[in-house]
CSV table of C-alpha atoms in Angstrom, one decimal:
chain,number,residue,atom,x,y,z
A,1,UNK,CA,0.0,0.0,0.0
A,2,UNK,CA,2.9,2.3,0.9
A,3,UNK,CA,4.2,2.0,-2.7
A,4,UNK,CA,1.0,3.2,-4.2
A,5,UNK,CA,0.8,6.2,-1.9
A,6,UNK,CA,4.4,7.1,-2.6
A,7,UNK,CA,3.7,6.9,-6.3
A,8,UNK,CA,0.8,9.3,-5.9
A,9,UNK,CA,2.8,11.7,-3.8
A,10,UNK,CA,5.6,11.8,-6.4
A,11,UNK,CA,3.2,12.5,-9.2
A,12,UNK,CA,1.5,15.2,-7.1
A,13,UNK,CA,4.9,16.8,-6.3
A,14,UNK,CA,5.7,16.8,-10.0
A,15,UNK,CA,2.4,18.5,-10.7
A,16,UNK,CA,3.1,21.1,-8.1
A,17,UNK,CA,6.4,21.8,-9.8
A,18,UNK,CA,4.7,21.9,-13.2
A,19,UNK,CA,2.2,24.4,-11.7
A,20,UNK,CA,5.1,26.8,-10.8
A,21,UNK,CA,5.7,27.3,-14.5
A,22,UNK,CA,2.0,28.2,-15.2
A,23,UNK,CA,0.4,31.5,-14.8
A,24,UNK,CA,-1.8,31.9,-11.6
A,25,UNK,CA,-4.8,32.8,-13.8
A,26,UNK,CA,-4.5,29.4,-15.6
A,27,UNK,CA,-4.3,27.6,-12.2
A,28,UNK,CA,-7.6,29.1,-11.0
A,29,UNK,CA,-9.4,29.3,-14.4
A,30,UNK,CA,-12.7,27.5,-14.4
A,31,UNK,CA,-12.6,24.5,-16.7
A,32,UNK,CA,-15.0,21.8,-17.8
A,33,UNK,CA,-14.8,18.5,-15.8
A,34,UNK,CA,-13.0,17.4,-12.7
A,35,UNK,CA,-13.3,19.8,-9.8
A,36,UNK,CA,-13.4,22.8,-12.1
A,37,UNK,CA,-9.8,24.1,-12.0
A,38,UNK,CA,-6.2,22.9,-11.7
A,39,UNK,CA,-5.9,24.2,-8.1
A,40,UNK,CA,-9.3,22.8,-7.1
A,41,UNK,CA,-8.4,19.3,-8.5
A,42,UNK,CA,-5.1,19.2,-6.6
A,43,UNK,CA,-6.7,20.4,-3.4
A,44,UNK,CA,-9.6,17.9,-3.8
A,45,UNK,CA,-7.3,14.9,-4.0
A,46,UNK,CA,-5.4,16.0,-0.9
A,47,UNK,CA,-8.7,16.7,0.9
A,48,UNK,CA,-10.1,13.3,0.1
A,49,UNK,CA,-6.9,11.7,1.4
A,50,UNK,CA,-7.1,13.6,4.7
A,51,UNK,CA,-10.8,12.9,5.2
A,52,UNK,CA,-10.5,9.2,4.8
A,53,UNK,CA,-7.2,8.8,6.8
A,54,UNK,CA,-8.6,10.9,9.6
A,55,UNK,CA,-11.8,8.9,9.7
A,56,UNK,CA,-10.0,5.6,9.7
A,57,UNK,CA,-8.0,6.8,12.7
A,58,UNK,CA,-11.0,8.2,14.5
A,59,UNK,CA,-9.6,11.7,14.3
A,60,UNK,CA,-11.5,14.9,13.4
A,61,UNK,CA,-11.7,15.7,9.8
A,62,UNK,CA,-10.3,19.0,8.7
A,63,UNK,CA,-13.1,21.1,7.2
A,64,UNK,CA,-11.8,23.1,4.2
A,65,UNK,CA,-13.7,25.1,1.7
A,66,UNK,CA,-12.5,24.2,-1.8
A,67,UNK,CA,-13.9,27.5,-3.1
A,68,UNK,CA,-11.5,29.5,-0.8
A,69,UNK,CA,-8.3,28.0,-2.2
A,70,UNK,CA,-6.6,30.6,-4.1
A,71,UNK,CA,-2.9,29.8,-4.3
A,72,UNK,CA,-0.6,26.9,-5.1
A,73,UNK,CA,1.3,27.5,-1.8
A,74,UNK,CA,-1.9,26.8,0.1
A,75,UNK,CA,-2.4,23.5,-1.6
A,76,UNK,CA,1.2,22.5,-1.2
A,77,UNK,CA,1.1,23.2,2.6
A,78,UNK,CA,-2.1,21.2,2.9
A,79,UNK,CA,-0.5,18.4,1.0
A,80,UNK,CA,2.6,18.3,3.2
A,81,UNK,CA,0.5,18.2,6.4
A,82,UNK,CA,-1.8,15.5,5.0
A,83,UNK,CA,1.1,13.4,3.8
A,84,UNK,CA,2.8,13.4,7.2
A,85,UNK,CA,-0.5,12.2,8.8
A,86,UNK,CA,-0.9,9.5,6.1
A,87,UNK,CA,2.7,8.4,6.4
A,88,UNK,CA,2.2,8.0,10.2
A,89,UNK,CA,-0.9,6.0,9.7
A,90,UNK,CA,0.7,3.8,7.0
A,91,UNK,CA,3.7,3.2,9.2
A,92,UNK,CA,1.4,1.3,11.6
A,93,UNK,CA,-0.2,-0.8,8.9
A,94,UNK,CA,-0.3,-4.5,9.5
A,95,UNK,CA,-2.0,-7.3,7.5
A,96,UNK,CA,-4.8,-7.3,10.1
A,97,UNK,CA,-5.8,-3.8,8.9
A,98,UNK,CA,-6.6,-5.1,5.5
A,99,UNK,CA,-9.7,-6.9,6.8
A,100,UNK,CA,-10.5,-4.3,9.5
A,101,UNK,CA,-14.0,-2.8,8.8
A,102,UNK,CA,-14.9,0.9,8.8
A,103,UNK,CA,-18.6,1.6,9.3
A,104,UNK,CA,-20.1,4.8,8.0
A,105,UNK,CA,-23.5,6.4,7.4
A,106,UNK,CA,-24.1,8.4,4.3
A,107,UNK,CA,-25.8,11.8,4.3
A,108,UNK,CA,-28.9,10.0,3.2
A,109,UNK,CA,-28.8,7.8,6.2
A,110,UNK,CA,-27.6,4.6,4.5
A,111,UNK,CA,-25.1,2.5,6.4
A,112,UNK,CA,-21.9,1.1,4.7
A,113,UNK,CA,-19.1,-1.2,5.8
A,114,UNK,CA,-15.8,-1.1,4.0
A,115,UNK,CA,-12.5,-2.8,4.7
A,116,UNK,CA,-9.6,-0.4,5.5
A,117,UNK,CA,-7.9,-1.9,2.4
A,118,UNK,CA,-10.7,-1.0,0.1
A,119,UNK,CA,-10.8,2.6,1.4
A,120,UNK,CA,-7.1,3.0,0.9
A,121,UNK,CA,-7.3,1.6,-2.6
A,122,UNK,CA,-10.2,4.1,-3.2
A,123,UNK,CA,-8.0,7.0,-2.0
A,124,UNK,CA,-5.2,5.9,-4.4
A,125,UNK,CA,-7.4,5.4,-7.4
A,126,UNK,CA,-9.4,8.5,-6.7
A,127,UNK,CA,-6.2,10.6,-7.0
A,128,UNK,CA,-5.2,8.8,-10.2
A,129,UNK,CA,-8.6,9.7,-11.7
A,130,UNK,CA,-8.3,13.4,-11.0
A,131,UNK,CA,-4.6,13.5,-12.1
A,132,UNK,CA,-5.9,12.3,-15.4
A,133,UNK,CA,-8.1,15.4,-15.6
A,134,UNK,CA,-5.0,17.5,-15.1
A,135,UNK,CA,-3.4,15.8,-18.1
A,136,UNK,CA,-6.3,16.7,-20.3
A,137,UNK,CA,-6.2,20.3,-19.2
A,138,UNK,CA,-2.5,20.5,-19.7
A,139,UNK,CA,-2.9,19.3,-23.3
A,140,UNK,CA,-5.7,21.8,-23.8
A,141,UNK,CA,-3.3,24.5,-22.7
A,142,UNK,CA,-0.7,23.2,-25.2
A,143,UNK,CA,1.6,22.0,-22.4
A,144,UNK,CA,3.1,18.6,-21.8
A,145,UNK,CA,1.4,16.8,-18.8
A,146,UNK,CA,3.3,15.0,-16.1
A,147,UNK,CA,3.9,11.3,-16.9
A,148,UNK,CA,2.0,9.0,-14.6
A,149,UNK,CA,3.4,5.8,-16.1
A,150,UNK,CA,3.9,3.6,-13.1
A,151,UNK,CA,6.5,1.4,-14.7
A,152,UNK,CA,8.7,3.7,-16.8
A,153,UNK,CA,8.8,6.9,-14.7
């Protein structure tokens, strides 16, 4: 599991570096698909990670307003904080966690049970999904996207 999170963090870091070469107006420009902008997409994947990791640990979830994010530095700081929390959680990971169940109730009142492993796999694939949107937007801007090739990076 650690390998997949490390992969995502490296891709995320590369996107942060890519963003430093892009005008701020392009980072916040509203776009079709994803979360609506490059900054919002990056923020969203970090936010999803912290929400799930904090819930699995029984810790309070940080409440952040995606619409108030206005700078790359804000997203990078949030990512660094979240990564430290996730690394701490993953350092305690044992095979027993794979089957451990997390019970939740949706906003509509429906109850769900998911294994910790399934939730962590969701967090990883969720980020990959949104990073794909960044690649589409990069190409629309005439820029080369970050390679997300797992084998040949």
